[in-house]
Amino acid sequence: MNGQVGGGKNNAAIGLWLLLLVAVVGCHAPDAVIPSAGPAPVPVVTTPPSVSLTVPFVYVGSYDNHLYALDTTNGAVRWSFRADTSIHSSPVVAYGMVYVGSNDYSLYALDAATGTRRWTFRTGAAVYSSPTVVDGRLFVGSQDGTLYALDATTGSLLWVLNTSFGLASRVYGLYSSPAVLNGMVYIGGQDNDVYAVDAATGRLRWRFRTQGHILSSPIAVGNTVYIGSSDKRLYALYAATGTRRWAFATDEIIYASPVVANGVVYVGSYDNNLYALDAATGTVRWRFRTNTSIYASPVVVGNLVYLASRDHSLYVIDAATGRGNQLFQANYDLYATPLVTGGTVYVGSNDTRFYAIDRSSGRVRWSFQTGGVIVSSPVLAQRNKTVGIYPTISGAK
């Protein structure tokens, strides 16, 4: 009962947060001109350390301001880090560190084994975006409308891309988490646009305009970038040029992030459906209907799809047929993307608890009570224990 009451209050806070995000995405300026091609300086990146983590930790953030490192065997707290305010961002592990953004405008790099702070980088607004780390560089968006590239080892700034393009009257945030492929960074903006940026220099390569603000995170596979928009569509764009390959219309906004596996793209919509689409054509293969809107992103493990829903349920779905069942029910909404290992599914809930669930039976192996809702998606210290294919918004990607 206490979990439900606390979850209700915090769930209202999540609803207010979504309304505030939508409120800043009204009228905006015409398309910006893409900078002309030319040489650009390439900032020097520190060679990152080679670190192999052996600690059996799962990391998750909470709206109680903490990032927790929990023992995967029993849920005991091994360490916790307190930010100045709530943590919405999902953590990512690399080079012996765990990186996470906070609503206190900061991105933190913490020692993954001890929780000791290595460095802090402050942006101009809340960091809902989950960081992506590739080749010693860390990429993250901020609600100040800026995409940042940082040296992952030192936290020093490499370059920035300001998506407001000098418009002082209004700033459109970057809630979306960046995807990186073949030297390009892709990210969606609350100004309705998808951006492609050179990962080494920060030079804008192209931008594509949708008809609604974007909270969905892109995923880049092969020659295509997939991303959802509040205009109710999932877009497939050619990664090199930004030209539209196809678009699929649902009946409601898409805030969830897509995932691609075995030639199929999976994405949830606020129309209550999880869609499985042919990745090449956008043709519907099947749809699975839940009891309310879907905010979390699916995870594909072999021939199974795991999906958390705002109807409080964690579902397991046959990837070939779309037939599925409820594996577990929490006490309140599930906004976070789950994490799957050989025998366990980890997921946080707006009932303020973090759950370790048996993959076969749905039995709760253990749960951990935080002091706030959990929108953050978990990640393991031992990355080789993670199974499945993940969306960009998850640190398990």
mmCIF file of C-alpha atoms in Angstrom:
data_model
loop_
_atom_site.group_PDB
_atom_site.id
_atom_site.type_symbol
_atom_site.label_atom_id
_atom_site.label_comp_id
_atom_site.label_asym_id
_atom_site.label_seq_id
_atom_site.Cartn_x
_atom_site.Cartn_y
_atom_site.Cartn_z
ATOM 1 C CA MET A 1 0.000 0.000 0.000
ATOM 2 C CA ASN A 2 2.811 2.386 0.854
ATOM 3 C CA GLY A 3 4.477 1.625 -2.457
ATOM 4 C CA GLN A 4 1.271 2.495 -4.309
ATOM 5 C CA VAL A 5 0.740 5.763 -2.477
ATOM 6 C CA GLY A 6 4.349 6.860 -2.948
ATOM 7 C CA GLY A 7 4.222 5.758 -6.558
ATOM 8 C CA GLY A 8 1.096 7.846 -7.150
ATOM 9 C CA LYS A 9 2.698 11.049 -5.894
ATOM 10 C CA ASN A 10 5.849 10.428 -7.862
ATOM 11 C CA ASN A 11 3.885 9.381 -10.925
ATOM 12 C CA ALA A 12 2.188 12.797 -10.853
ATOM 13 C CA ALA A 13 5.665 14.315 -10.879
ATOM 14 C CA ILE A 14 6.532 12.293 -13.984
ATOM 15 C CA GLY A 15 3.324 13.498 -15.618
ATOM 16 C CA LEU A 16 4.218 17.109 -14.813
ATOM 17 C CA TRP A 17 7.705 16.543 -16.221
ATOM 18 C CA LEU A 18 6.218 15.294 -19.496
ATOM 19 C CA LEU A 19 3.868 18.291 -19.678
ATOM 20 C CA LEU A 20 6.778 20.676 -19.153
ATOM 21 C CA LEU A 21 8.707 18.973 -21.947
ATOM 22 C CA VAL A 22 5.763 19.317 -24.302
ATOM 23 C CA ALA A 23 5.198 22.946 -23.305
ATOM 24 C CA VAL A 24 8.530 24.050 -24.737
ATOM 25 C CA VAL A 25 8.012 22.590 -28.183
ATOM 26 C CA GLY A 26 5.573 25.004 -29.759
ATOM 27 C CA CYS A 27 6.479 27.212 -32.709
ATOM 28 C CA HIS A 28 10.075 27.167 -33.833
ATOM 29 C CA ALA A 29 12.354 28.667 -36.416
ATOM 30 C CA PRO A 30 12.780 27.507 -40.015
ATOM 31 C CA ASP A 31 15.398 24.933 -40.954
ATOM 32 C CA ALA A 32 18.964 26.012 -40.332
ATOM 33 C CA VAL A 33 21.524 25.971 -43.120
ATOM 34 C CA ILE A 34 23.888 23.012 -42.928
ATOM 35 C CA PRO A 35 27.474 24.304 -42.686
ATOM 36 C CA SER A 36 29.526 23.961 -45.833
ATOM 37 C CA ALA A 37 32.029 21.146 -45.985
ATOM 38 C CA GLY A 38 35.589 21.952 -45.073
ATOM 39 C CA PRO A 39 38.433 21.012 -42.752
ATOM 40 C CA ALA A 40 37.649 21.064 -39.042
ATOM 41 C CA PRO A 41 40.015 20.520 -36.116
ATOM 42 C CA VAL A 42 39.865 17.119 -34.448
ATOM 43 C CA PRO A 43 40.293 17.443 -30.657
ATOM 44 C CA VAL A 44 42.806 15.071 -29.098
ATOM 45 C CA VAL A 45 41.223 12.309 -27.008
ATOM 46 C CA THR A 46 42.946 10.704 -24.031
ATOM 47 C CA THR A 47 43.614 7.012 -24.482
ATOM 48 C CA PRO A 48 41.140 5.430 -22.056
ATOM 49 C CA PRO A 49 42.283 2.869 -19.489
ATOM 50 C CA SER A 50 41.668 -0.820 -20.075
ATOM 51 C CA VAL A 51 39.655 -2.004 -17.070
ATOM 52 C CA SER A 52 37.886 -5.325 -16.554
ATOM 53 C CA LEU A 53 35.195 -5.127 -13.890
ATOM 54 C CA THR A 54 34.514 -8.233 -11.821
ATOM 55 C CA VAL A 55 32.142 -6.735 -9.253
ATOM 56 C CA PRO A 56 28.620 -8.266 -9.435
ATOM 57 C CA PHE A 57 26.857 -4.876 -9.525
ATOM 58 C CA VAL A 58 23.758 -3.561 -11.250
ATOM 59 C CA TYR A 59 23.473 0.226 -11.449
ATOM 60 C CA VAL A 60 20.229 2.209 -11.500
ATOM 61 C CA GLY A 61 19.230 5.831 -10.904
ATOM 62 C CA SER A 62 16.205 7.076 -8.961
ATOM 63 C CA TYR A 63 14.227 10.257 -8.483
ATOM 64 C CA ASP A 64 15.419 10.163 -4.854
ATOM 65 C CA ASN A 65 18.650 11.780 -6.226
ATOM 66 C CA HIS A 66 20.743 8.597 -5.994
ATOM 67 C CA LEU A 67 22.594 6.298 -8.306
ATOM 68 C CA TYR A 68 22.736 2.868 -6.676
ATOM 69 C CA ALA A 69 25.207 0.028 -7.127
ATOM 70 C CA LEU A 70 23.307 -3.073 -6.008
ATOM 71 C CA ASP A 71 24.617 -6.595 -5.551
ATOM 72 C CA THR A 72 23.032 -8.746 -8.250
ATOM 73 C CA THR A 73 22.806 -11.743 -5.915
ATOM 74 C CA ASN A 74 20.669 -10.179 -3.179
ATOM 75 C CA GLY A 75 19.998 -6.494 -3.922
ATOM 76 C CA ALA A 76 22.245 -5.195 -1.133
ATOM 77 C CA VAL A 77 23.600 -1.662 -1.616
ATOM 78 C CA ARG A 78 27.317 -1.827 -2.346
ATOM 79 C CA TRP A 79 27.580 1.919 -2.776
ATOM 80 C CA SER A 80 25.380 4.879 -3.629
ATOM 81 C CA PHE A 81 26.086 8.310 -5.047
ATOM 82 C CA ARG A 82 23.893 11.301 -4.267
ATOM 83 C CA ALA A 83 23.431 14.002 -6.891
ATOM 84 C CA ASP A 84 21.995 17.419 -6.079
ATOM 85 C CA THR A 85 18.587 16.417 -7.449
ATOM 86 C CA SER A 86 16.793 13.550 -9.192
ATOM 87 C CA ILE A 87 18.369 11.148 -11.688
ATOM 88 C CA HIS A 88 16.323 10.485 -14.814
ATOM 89 C CA SER A 89 19.195 9.511 -17.111
ATOM 90 C CA SER A 90 20.240 5.884 -17.546
ATOM 91 C CA PRO A 91 23.818 5.013 -16.539
ATOM 92 C CA VAL A 92 26.433 3.526 -18.865
ATOM 93 C CA VAL A 93 29.605 1.630 -17.928
ATOM 94 C CA ALA A 94 32.963 2.026 -19.692
ATOM 95 C CA TYR A 95 36.669 2.140 -18.803
ATOM 96 C CA GLY A 96 36.028 1.175 -15.177
ATOM 97 C CA MET A 97 33.640 4.068 -14.690
ATOM 98 C CA VAL A 98 29.878 4.513 -14.609
ATOM 99 C CA TYR A 99 28.554 7.672 -16.268
ATOM 100 C CA VAL A 100 25.153 9.196 -15.553
ATOM 101 C CA GLY A 101 23.340 12.499 -16.057
ATOM 102 C CA SER A 102 21.246 14.295 -13.447
ATOM 103 C CA ASN A 103 18.490 16.866 -13.325
ATOM 104 C CA ASP A 104 20.991 19.061 -11.448
ATOM 105 C CA TYR A 105 22.452 19.981 -14.883
ATOM 106 C CA SER A 106 25.486 17.725 -14.411
ATOM 107 C CA LEU A 107 27.043 14.630 -15.912
ATOM 108 C CA TYR A 108 28.975 12.483 -13.448
ATOM 109 C CA ALA A 109 31.791 9.975 -13.929
ATOM 110 C CA LEU A 110 32.097 7.613 -10.963
ATOM 111 C CA ASP A 111 34.456 4.784 -10.151
ATOM 112 C CA ALA A 112 32.352 1.721 -10.969
ATOM 113 C CA ALA A 113 33.760 -0.344 -8.102
ATOM 114 C CA THR A 114 33.660 2.261 -5.301
ATOM 115 C CA GLY A 115 31.342 5.084 -6.400
ATOM 116 C CA THR A 116 34.105 7.674 -5.937
ATOM 117 C CA ARG A 117 33.575 10.692 -8.154
ATOM 118 C CA ARG A 118 36.205 10.937 -10.902
ATOM 119 C CA TRP A 119 34.894 14.086 -12.564
ATOM 120 C CA THR A 120 31.814 16.252 -13.073
ATOM 121 C CA PHE A 121 30.789 18.194 -16.162
ATOM 122 C CA ARG A 122 28.090 20.857 -15.798
ATOM 123 C CA THR A 123 25.722 21.717 -18.638
ATOM 124 C CA GLY A 124 23.178 24.531 -18.804
ATOM 125 C CA ALA A 125 20.079 22.494 -17.921
ATOM 126 C CA ALA A 126 18.830 19.083 -16.784
ATOM 127 C CA VAL A 127 20.442 16.018 -18.338
ATOM 128 C CA TYR A 128 17.686 13.499 -19.106
ATOM 129 C CA SER A 129 19.673 12.063 -22.007
ATOM 130 C CA SER A 130 21.658 8.890 -21.382
ATOM 131 C CA PRO A 131 25.339 9.124 -22.340
ATOM 132 C CA THR A 132 26.930 7.080 -25.105
ATOM 133 C CA VAL A 133 30.637 6.217 -24.918
ATOM 134 C CA VAL A 134 32.636 5.262 -28.021
ATOM 135 C CA ASP A 135 36.401 5.273 -28.641
ATOM 136 C CA GLY A 136 37.248 7.416 -25.624
ATOM 137 C CA ARG A 137 34.559 10.001 -26.372
ATOM 138 C CA LEU A 138 31.345 10.520 -24.423
ATOM 139 C CA PHE A 139 28.294 12.037 -26.118
ATOM 140 C CA VAL A 140 25.260 13.363 -24.250
ATOM 141 C CA GLY A 141 22.408 15.791 -24.804
ATOM 142 C CA SER A 142 21.081 18.386 -22.380
ATOM 143 C CA GLN A 143 17.863 20.324 -21.962
ATOM 144 C CA ASP A 144 19.938 23.427 -22.761
ATOM 145 C CA GLY A 145 19.667 22.334 -26.409
ATOM 146 C CA THR A 146 23.303 21.302 -26.715
ATOM 147 C CA LEU A 147 24.932 18.050 -27.754
ATOM 148 C CA TYR A 148 28.205 17.664 -25.843
ATOM 149 C CA ALA A 149 31.253 15.583 -26.726
ATOM 150 C CA LEU A 150 33.563 14.991 -23.764
ATOM 151 C CA ASP A 151 36.796 13.161 -23.171
ATOM 152 C CA ALA A 152 35.473 10.092 -21.337
ATOM 153 C CA THR A 153 38.641 9.744 -19.242
ATOM 154 C CA THR A 154 39.077 13.346 -18.078
ATOM 155 C CA GLY A 155 35.686 14.999 -18.615
ATOM 156 C CA SER A 156 37.238 17.770 -20.701
ATOM 157 C CA LEU A 157 35.089 19.325 -23.409
ATOM 158 C CA LEU A 158 35.897 18.256 -26.981
ATOM 159 C CA TRP A 159 33.137 20.058 -28.896
ATOM 160 C CA VAL A 160 29.509 21.175 -28.706
ATOM 161 C CA LEU A 161 26.641 21.432 -31.164
ATOM 162 C CA ASN A 162 24.012 23.988 -30.187
ATOM 163 C CA THR A 163 20.719 23.016 -31.791
ATOM 164 C CA SER A 164 19.092 26.400 -31.130
ATOM 165 C CA PHE A 165 21.495 27.885 -33.713
ATOM 166 C CA GLY A 166 21.739 31.208 -31.923
ATOM 167 C CA LEU A 167 18.013 31.654 -31.248
ATOM 168 C CA ALA A 168 18.043 33.362 -27.860
ATOM 169 C CA SER A 169 14.242 33.536 -27.556
ATOM 170 C CA ARG A 170 13.696 29.793 -27.219
ATOM 171 C CA VAL A 171 15.818 26.745 -26.484
ATOM 172 C CA TYR A 172 14.702 23.251 -27.459
ATOM 173 C CA GLY A 173 16.137 20.505 -25.327
ATOM 174 C CA LEU A 174 17.803 17.237 -26.239
ATOM 175 C CA TYR A 175 15.995 14.589 -24.222
ATOM 176 C CA SER A 176 16.969 11.914 -26.731
ATOM 177 C CA SER A 177 20.081 9.775 -26.176
ATOM 178 C CA PRO A 178 22.729 9.809 -28.926
ATOM 179 C CA ALA A 179 23.463 6.834 -31.185
ATOM 180 C CA VAL A 180 26.892 6.441 -32.786
ATOM 181 C CA LEU A 181 27.732 4.530 -35.960
ATOM 182 C CA ASN A 182 30.591 4.808 -38.456
ATOM 183 C CA GLY A 183 31.928 8.060 -37.077
ATOM 184 C CA MET A 184 28.557 9.814 -36.913
ATOM 185 C CA VAL A 185 26.431 10.807 -33.912
ATOM 186 C CA TYR A 186 22.651 10.824 -34.308
ATOM 187 C CA ILE A 187 20.212 12.470 -31.888
ATOM 188 C CA GLY A 188 16.631 13.734 -31.863
ATOM 189 C CA GLY A 189 15.592 17.179 -30.631
ATOM 190 C CA GLN A 190 12.545 18.736 -29.031
ATOM 191 C CA ASP A 191 12.687 21.189 -31.944
ATOM 192 C CA ASN A 192 11.252 18.308 -34.081
ATOM 193 C CA ASP A 193 14.572 17.602 -35.828
ATOM 194 C CA VAL A 194 16.923 14.643 -36.134
ATOM 195 C CA TYR A 195 20.611 15.589 -36.253
ATOM 196 C CA ALA A 196 23.623 13.816 -37.737
ATOM 197 C CA VAL A 197 26.966 15.103 -36.466
ATOM 198 C CA ASP A 198 30.576 14.171 -37.177
ATOM 199 C CA ALA A 199 31.738 12.350 -34.026
ATOM 200 C CA ALA A 200 35.324 13.614 -34.255
ATOM 201 C CA THR A 201 34.704 17.302 -34.985
ATOM 202 C CA GLY A 202 31.094 18.126 -34.077
ATOM 203 C CA ARG A 203 30.352 19.340 -37.602
ATOM 204 C CA LEU A 204 26.673 19.101 -38.535
ATOM 205 C CA ARG A 205 26.258 16.739 -41.486
ATOM 206 C CA TRP A 206 22.489 16.815 -41.931
ATOM 207 C CA ARG A 207 19.219 17.418 -40.131
ATOM 208 C CA PHE A 208 15.803 15.948 -40.853
ATOM 209 C CA ARG A 209 12.553 17.575 -39.750
ATOM 210 C CA THR A 210 9.634 15.608 -38.346
ATOM 211 C CA GLN A 211 6.260 17.146 -37.498
ATOM 212 C CA GLY A 212 6.531 16.782 -33.735
ATOM 213 C CA HIS A 213 8.979 17.003 -30.852
ATOM 214 C CA ILE A 214 11.268 14.026 -30.319
ATOM 215 C CA LEU A 215 11.870 12.239 -27.012
ATOM 216 C CA SER A 216 12.645 8.903 -28.673
ATOM 217 C CA SER A 217 16.293 7.925 -29.033
ATOM 218 C CA PRO A 218 17.550 6.875 -32.475
ATOM 219 C CA ILE A 219 19.144 3.548 -33.236
ATOM 220 C CA ALA A 220 21.530 3.239 -36.166
ATOM 221 C CA VAL A 221 21.863 -0.131 -37.893
ATOM 222 C CA GLY A 222 23.594 -0.727 -41.231
ATOM 223 C CA ASN A 223 22.759 2.229 -43.461
ATOM 224 C CA THR A 224 19.613 3.319 -41.600
ATOM 225 C CA VAL A 225 18.672 5.420 -38.579
ATOM 226 C CA TYR A 226 15.334 4.631 -36.904
ATOM 227 C CA ILE A 227 13.607 7.115 -34.572
ATOM 228 C CA GLY A 228 10.126 7.885 -33.262
ATOM 229 C CA SER A 229 8.406 11.274 -33.033
ATOM 230 C CA SER A 230 5.422 12.813 -31.276
ATOM 231 C CA ASP A 231 3.918 13.221 -34.762
ATOM 232 C CA LYS A 232 2.961 9.526 -34.253
ATOM 233 C CA ARG A 233 5.447 8.201 -36.788
ATOM 234 C CA LEU A 234 8.471 5.951 -36.729
ATOM 235 C CA TYR A 235 10.997 7.147 -39.306
ATOM 236 C CA ALA A 236 13.653 5.185 -41.168
ATOM 237 C CA LEU A 237 16.299 7.568 -42.530
ATOM 238 C CA TYR A 238 19.346 6.861 -44.630
ATOM 239 C CA ALA A 239 22.266 7.319 -42.246
ATOM 240 C CA ALA A 240 24.568 9.034 -44.746
ATOM 241 C CA THR A 241 22.157 11.670 -46.057
ATOM 242 C CA GLY A 242 19.104 11.896 -43.785
ATOM 243 C CA THR A 243 16.809 11.096 -46.695
ATOM 244 C CA ARG A 244 13.622 9.366 -45.618
ATOM 245 C CA ARG A 245 13.578 5.666 -46.440
ATOM 246 C CA TRP A 246 10.090 5.066 -45.037
ATOM 247 C CA ALA A 247 7.770 6.235 -42.268
ATOM 248 C CA PHE A 248 5.187 4.228 -40.345
ATOM 249 C CA ALA A 249 2.198 5.969 -38.723
ATOM 250 C CA THR A 250 0.736 4.780 -35.427
ATOM 251 C CA ASP A 251 -2.386 6.186 -33.757
ATOM 252 C CA GLU A 252 -0.565 8.112 -31.037
ATOM 253 C CA ILE A 253 2.751 9.744 -30.116
ATOM 254 C CA ILE A 254 5.931 7.682 -29.968
ATOM 255 C CA TYR A 255 8.155 8.449 -26.985
ATOM 256 C CA ALA A 256 9.684 4.967 -26.780
ATOM 257 C CA SER A 257 12.976 4.205 -28.498
ATOM 258 C CA PRO A 258 13.120 1.538 -31.218
ATOM 259 C CA VAL A 259 15.320 -1.539 -31.259
ATOM 260 C CA VAL A 260 16.343 -3.561 -34.337
ATOM 261 C CA ALA A 261 16.992 -7.294 -34.371
ATOM 262 C CA ASN A 262 17.057 -9.868 -37.180
ATOM 263 C CA GLY A 263 15.664 -7.501 -39.802
ATOM 264 C CA VAL A 264 12.784 -6.343 -37.601
ATOM 265 C CA VAL A 265 12.356 -2.992 -35.842
ATOM 266 C CA TYR A 266 10.303 -3.000 -32.648
ATOM 267 C CA VAL A 267 8.773 0.145 -31.159
ATOM 268 C CA GLY A 268 6.060 1.002 -28.650
ATOM 269 C CA SER A 269 3.467 3.770 -29.007
ATOM 270 C CA TYR A 270 1.097 5.708 -26.785
ATOM 271 C CA ASP A 271 -1.674 3.932 -28.723
ATOM 272 C CA ASN A 272 -0.951 0.962 -26.364
ATOM 273 C CA ASN A 273 0.700 -1.187 -29.054
ATOM 274 C CA LEU A 274 4.134 -2.664 -29.538
ATOM 275 C CA TYR A 275 4.792 -2.882 -33.276
ATOM 276 C CA ALA A 276 7.083 -5.277 -35.117
ATOM 277 C CA LEU A 277 7.932 -3.827 -38.532
ATOM 278 C CA ASP A 278 10.040 -5.028 -41.423
ATOM 279 C CA ALA A 279 13.212 -2.958 -41.023
ATOM 280 C CA ALA A 280 13.645 -2.570 -44.791
ATOM 281 C CA THR A 281 10.091 -1.570 -45.734
ATOM 282 C CA GLY A 282 8.186 -0.574 -42.589
ATOM 283 C CA THR A 283 5.552 -3.237 -43.249
ATOM 284 C CA VAL A 284 3.749 -4.456 -40.126
ATOM 285 C CA ARG A 285 4.566 -8.031 -39.154
ATOM 286 C CA TRP A 286 2.500 -7.985 -35.950
ATOM 287 C CA ARG A 287 1.350 -5.798 -33.109
ATOM 288 C CA PHE A 288 0.980 -6.627 -29.431
ATOM 289 C CA ARG A 289 -1.553 -4.625 -27.422
ATOM 290 C CA THR A 290 -1.100 -3.696 -23.765
ATOM 291 C CA ASN A 291 -3.652 -2.035 -21.510
ATOM 292 C CA THR A 292 -2.256 1.493 -21.716
ATOM 293 C CA SER A 293 0.420 3.650 -23.321
ATOM 294 C CA ILE A 294 3.985 2.406 -23.782
ATOM 295 C CA TYR A 295 6.881 4.634 -22.775
ATOM 296 C CA ALA A 296 9.600 2.030 -22.167
ATOM 297 C CA SER A 297 11.576 0.456 -24.988
ATOM 298 C CA PRO A 298 11.645 -3.258 -25.836
ATOM 299 C CA VAL A 299 14.592 -5.608 -25.433
ATOM 300 C CA VAL A 300 15.062 -8.539 -27.813
ATOM 301 C CA VAL A 301 16.634 -11.722 -26.448
ATOM 302 C CA GLY A 302 16.776 -14.540 -28.982
ATOM 303 C CA ASN A 303 13.209 -15.289 -30.018
ATOM 304 C CA LEU A 304 11.684 -13.296 -27.164
ATOM 305 C CA VAL A 305 10.843 -9.622 -26.682
ATOM 306 C CA TYR A 306 10.675 -8.143 -23.188
ATOM 307 C CA LEU A 307 8.473 -5.084 -22.764
ATOM 308 C CA ALA A 308 7.603 -2.917 -19.754
ATOM 309 C CA SER A 309 4.342 -0.957 -19.891
ATOM 310 C CA ARG A 310 2.566 1.784 -18.012
ATOM 311 C CA ASP A 311 -0.137 -0.789 -17.206
ATOM 312 C CA HIS A 312 2.314 -1.949 -14.466
ATOM 313 C CA SER A 313 3.188 -5.109 -16.420
ATOM 314 C CA LEU A 314 6.348 -6.684 -17.749
ATOM 315 C CA TYR A 315 5.507 -8.776 -20.805
ATOM 316 C CA VAL A 316 7.380 -11.511 -22.635
ATOM 317 C CA ILE A 317 6.405 -11.798 -26.311
ATOM 318 C CA ASP A 318 7.238 -14.264 -29.074
ATOM 319 C CA ALA A 319 9.359 -12.319 -31.575
ATOM 320 C CA ALA A 320 8.032 -14.312 -34.527
ATOM 321 C CA THR A 321 4.301 -14.334 -33.804
ATOM 322 C CA GLY A 322 3.660 -11.388 -31.474
ATOM 323 C CA ARG A 323 1.849 -13.587 -28.971
ATOM 324 C CA GLY A 324 2.749 -12.775 -25.402
ATOM 325 C CA ASN A 325 1.942 -12.994 -21.722
ATOM 326 C CA GLN A 326 2.440 -11.006 -18.564
ATOM 327 C CA LEU A 327 5.596 -12.142 -16.780
ATOM 328 C CA PHE A 328 5.382 -9.781 -13.798
ATOM 329 C CA GLN A 329 3.192 -7.017 -12.387
ATOM 330 C CA ALA A 330 4.504 -4.117 -10.306
ATOM 331 C CA ASN A 331 2.458 -1.832 -8.089
ATOM 332 C CA TYR A 332 2.632 1.100 -10.474
ATOM 333 C CA ASP A 333 3.704 2.219 -13.955
ATOM 334 C CA LEU A 334 6.834 0.897 -15.668
ATOM 335 C CA TYR A 335 8.639 3.617 -17.618
ATOM 336 C CA ALA A 336 12.126 2.084 -17.577
ATOM 337 C CA THR A 337 13.577 -0.283 -20.155
ATOM 338 C CA PRO A 338 14.409 -3.686 -18.604
ATOM 339 C CA LEU A 339 17.811 -5.374 -18.457
ATOM 340 C CA VAL A 340 18.067 -9.119 -19.148
ATOM 341 C CA THR A 341 20.692 -11.667 -18.076
ATOM 342 C CA GLY A 342 20.790 -15.436 -18.399
ATOM 343 C CA GLY A 343 18.237 -15.996 -15.662
ATOM 344 C CA THR A 344 17.046 -12.598 -14.452
ATOM 345 C CA VAL A 345 15.198 -9.535 -15.700
ATOM 346 C CA TYR A 346 15.907 -6.256 -13.871
ATOM 347 C CA VAL A 347 13.482 -3.340 -14.046
ATOM 348 C CA GLY A 348 12.596 -0.242 -12.035
ATOM 349 C CA SER A 349 9.077 1.005 -11.384
ATOM 350 C CA ASN A 350 7.183 4.134 -10.439
ATOM 351 C CA ASP A 351 6.240 2.259 -7.281
ATOM 352 C CA THR A 352 9.804 3.305 -6.273
ATOM 353 C CA ARG A 353 11.143 -0.266 -6.214
ATOM 354 C CA PHE A 354 13.817 -1.922 -8.318
ATOM 355 C CA TYR A 355 13.081 -5.578 -9.108
ATOM 356 C CA ALA A 356 15.134 -8.672 -9.969
ATOM 357 C CA ILE A 357 12.698 -11.087 -11.612
ATOM 358 C CA ASP A 358 13.195 -14.732 -12.531
ATOM 359 C CA ARG A 359 13.026 -14.974 -16.343
ATOM 360 C CA SER A 360 11.241 -18.304 -16.328
ATOM 361 C CA SER A 361 8.707 -18.002 -13.519
ATOM 362 C CA GLY A 362 8.238 -14.251 -13.055
ATOM 363 C CA ARG A 363 8.999 -14.712 -9.364
ATOM 364 C CA VAL A 364 10.659 -11.745 -7.627
ATOM 365 C CA ARG A 365 14.136 -12.852 -6.588
ATOM 366 C CA TRP A 366 14.677 -9.650 -4.670
ATOM 367 C CA SER A 367 13.572 -6.023 -4.734
ATOM 368 C CA PHE A 368 15.138 -2.807 -3.507
ATOM 369 C CA GLN A 369 13.166 0.139 -2.170
ATOM 370 C CA THR A 370 14.338 3.591 -3.324
ATOM 371 C CA GLY A 371 12.832 6.916 -2.307
ATOM 372 C CA GLY A 372 11.541 7.958 -5.733
ATOM 373 C CA VAL A 373 10.187 6.743 -9.051
ATOM 374 C CA ILE A 374 12.591 4.918 -11.347
ATOM 375 C CA VAL A 375 12.664 5.996 -14.984
ATOM 376 C CA SER A 376 16.355 5.178 -15.368
ATOM 377 C CA SER A 377 17.218 1.916 -17.129
ATOM 378 C CA PRO A 378 19.729 -0.346 -15.354
ATOM 379 C CA VAL A 379 23.132 -1.546 -16.536
ATOM 380 C CA LEU A 380 25.518 -4.246 -15.262
ATOM 381 C CA ALA A 381 29.157 -3.789 -14.283
ATOM 382 C CA GLN A 382 29.955 -7.121 -15.944
ATOM 383 C CA ARG A 383 28.744 -6.338 -19.432
ATOM 384 C CA ASN A 384 29.326 -9.903 -20.641
ATOM 385 C CA LYS A 385 26.509 -11.041 -18.342
ATOM 386 C CA THR A 386 23.990 -8.973 -20.282
ATOM 387 C CA VAL A 387 22.073 -10.756 -23.033
ATOM 388 C CA GLY A 388 19.922 -9.356 -25.826
ATOM 389 C CA ILE A 389 19.725 -6.341 -28.125
ATOM 390 C CA TYR A 390 18.943 -2.969 -26.556
ATOM 391 C CA PRO A 391 17.748 0.488 -27.617
ATOM 392 C CA THR A 392 20.104 3.460 -27.441
ATOM 393 C CA ILE A 393 18.374 4.903 -24.360
ATOM 394 C CA SER A 394 19.543 1.934 -22.293
ATOM 395 C CA GLY A 395 23.067 1.845 -20.910
ATOM 396 C CA ALA A 396 23.057 -1.874 -21.681
ATOM 397 C CA LYS A 397 23.187 -1.109 -25.409
#
